[in-house]
Amino acid sequence: MTAFDSVTVIGAGAWGTALATVAARAGRNVTLWARNAEHATRIAATRDNPRLPGVRIAPEIVVTSDLALAARADVLLIATPAQHLRGAVNLLASRIAKPVPVVACAKGIEHGTHKFMTEVIAEAAPGAQPAILSGPSFADDVARRLPTAVTLAAKEEALASGLVQALGSATFRPYHSTDIRGVEIGGAAKNVLAIAVGIAVGRKLGASAQAALTTRGFAELTRLGRALGARSETLTGLSGLGDLILTCSSPQSRNFALGLALGRGENPPAGKLAEGESTAPVLIELAASQNIEMPVSEAVASILSGRSTIDAAISGLLTRPFKAEE
Ligand SMILES: NC(=O)C1=CN([C@@H]2O[C@H](COP(=O)(O)OP(=O)(O)OC[C@H]3O[C@@H](n4cnc5c(N)ncnc54)[C@H](OP(=O)(O)O)[C@@H]3O)[C@@H](O)[C@H]2O)C=CC1
Ligand SMILES: O=C(CO)COP(=O)(O)O
């Protein structure tokens, strides 16, 4: 039994499509909303989405660009890129009649405002109950029913647990939490750190450097998390360390793949969303506002903005003063 019979996923990209399949697998009535009417019609007809090729979209999933229809669900999952989440929620806000859970499935921090995804939801749709879903989960793995586990956080434990019941299955295992901020920090920061590790691997710095950079990246993610009130079990959990390990170790990650290309001196993969690129500058602004040192993230932001070459950034990291491990 669940209080959430119907689920709408906003954003028909790779992740939105995977989440729609997950919700259908859990027995929900699912609507997948695409902003482009032609895309929606094509996906509905072919049951295939070029953004997640090779995954058959079950016939019972309604694919539409009709926002009024999409908004009529017990739960809304927002799976747009982070910088477009506010726009998507703005469109929905006037159509949200009851206090419906709106679950951020994007990983990032909003430019300009430094707001996390659930803060954006709370601002754009004051009638909503914001929640966040994040963790080590490639869309392709999730859609292909490979076992995955994520964290799902909401302010009220009962809501987080209810959402887990509505979306969970044997092959998609959400763990509930009330540490919204901890979950959001892990998802945002790990993408930036994965670019750094990808660069190191692309530069052939070796497996030891890969492990060291991932670990020191985790140290700075933890520093920021603690400063912003995250719980340590969240930072070492699925949405923190878990997602960092996944993203910093696999070329299947678009962020890692971007770093890999940069490190090799190649052109970045075209048309692939790498959220770390957008998150890097805002992450270091946020860290600076809290007096938190994030040298690895700063190096990524400097490289991406052209303020530093890759070799200068690597040399800068390697010549930092020795200090106690913390
Ligand atoms: N892919 C993955 O494995 C995972 C991704 N995520 C996160 O999910 C988010 C989305 O990533 P992903 O699906 O992979 O990206 P994709 O590039 O595959 O798709 C993004 C989708 O968002 C749509 N979109 C863009 N702007 C808007 C808008 N304003 N309103 C509605 N839809 C919009 C795009 O529409 P259009 O097709 O019209 O351009 C596109 O379908 C990111 O934050 C990512 O970090 C999280 C976990 C796993
Ligand atoms: O967030 C993800 C896995 O948890 C997907 O990672 P990428 O966006 O780097 O592909």
GROMACS .gro file of N, CA and C and ligand atoms in nm, residues 107 134-139 187 190-191 194 243 246-247 252-257 273-275, ligand 2:
model
   79
  107LYS      N    1   2.146   1.708  -0.982
  107LYS     CA    2   2.260   1.723  -0.890
  107LYS      C    3   2.332   1.853  -0.923
  134SER      N    4   1.922   1.105  -0.454
  134SER     CA    5   2.058   1.113  -0.507
  134SER      C    6   2.138   0.992  -0.460
  135GLY      N    7   2.238   0.954  -0.537
  135GLY     CA    8   2.320   0.840  -0.499
  135GLY      C    9   2.386   0.779  -0.621
  136PRO      N   10   2.466   0.674  -0.600
  136PRO     CA   11   2.541   0.616  -0.712
  136PRO      C   12   2.449   0.538  -0.806
  137SER      N   13   2.415   0.597  -0.918
  137SER     CA   14   2.312   0.534  -1.003
  137SER      C   15   2.322   0.591  -1.145
  138PHE      N   16   2.386   0.518  -1.232
  138PHE     CA   17   2.386   0.558  -1.373
  138PHE      C   18   2.250   0.524  -1.432
  139ALA      N   19   2.194   0.617  -1.509
  139ALA     CA   20   2.062   0.597  -1.568
  139ALA      C   21   2.054   0.464  -1.642
  187GLY      N   22   2.583   1.510  -0.389
  187GLY     CA   23   2.550   1.499  -0.532
  187GLY      C   24   2.610   1.611  -0.614
  190LYS      N   25   3.037   1.588  -0.592
  190LYS     CA   26   3.105   1.472  -0.652
  190LYS      C   27   3.125   1.490  -0.803
  191ASN      N   28   3.038   1.565  -0.867
  191ASN     CA   29   3.054   1.584  -1.012
  191ASN      C   30   3.179   1.668  -1.043
  194ALA      N   31   3.482   1.452  -0.977
  194ALA     CA   32   3.501   1.350  -1.082
  194ALA      C   33   3.573   1.409  -1.203
  243ASP      N   34   2.847   0.789  -0.417
  243ASP     CA   35   2.839   0.847  -0.552
  243ASP      C   36   2.975   0.900  -0.597
  246LEU      N   37   3.169   0.602  -0.733
  246LEU     CA   38   3.120   0.562  -0.866
  246LEU      C   39   3.170   0.659  -0.973
  247THR      N   40   3.148   0.788  -0.946
  247THR     CA   41   3.172   0.888  -1.050
  247THR      C   42   3.321   0.910  -1.074
  252GLN      N   43   3.202   0.572  -1.762
  252GLN     CA   44   3.057   0.579  -1.788
  252GLN      C   45   3.001   0.711  -1.735
  253SER      N   46   3.071   0.772  -1.638
  253SER     CA   47   3.030   0.904  -1.587
  253SER      C   48   3.067   1.011  -1.688
  254ARG      N   49   2.971   1.100  -1.716
  254ARG     CA   50   2.997   1.208  -1.811
  254ARG      C   51   3.095   1.310  -1.753
  255ASN      N   52   3.092   1.326  -1.621
  255ASN     CA   53   3.185   1.420  -1.558
  255ASN      C   54   3.327   1.365  -1.564
  256PHE      N   55   3.343   1.238  -1.528
  256PHE     CA   56   3.474   1.174  -1.538
  256PHE      C   57   3.522   1.177  -1.683
  257ALA      N   58   3.430   1.148  -1.776
  257ALA     CA   59   3.468   1.144  -1.919
  257ALA      C   60   3.512   1.282  -1.968
  273LEU      N   61   2.571   1.616  -2.103
  273LEU     CA   62   2.558   1.702  -1.985
  273LEU      C   63   2.659   1.658  -1.878
  274ALA      N   64   2.750   1.749  -1.841
  274ALA     CA   65   2.840   1.722  -1.728
  274ALA      C   66   2.813   1.831  -1.625
  275GLU      N   67   2.731   1.799  -1.525
  275GLU     CA   68   2.685   1.900  -1.429
  275GLU      C   69   2.800   1.967  -1.354
  328LIG     O1   70   2.514   1.104  -1.109
  328LIG     C1   71   2.547   1.008  -1.174
  328LIG     C2   72   2.570   0.875  -1.116
  328LIG     O2   73   2.530   0.868  -0.983
  328LIG     C3   74   2.573   1.023  -1.319
  328LIG     O3   75   2.700   1.072  -1.333
  328LIG     P1   76   2.739   1.160  -1.460
  328LIG     O4   77   2.642   1.275  -1.464
  328LIG     O5   78   2.881   1.203  -1.435
  328LIG     O6   79   2.726   1.072  -1.580
   0.00000   0.00000   0.00000
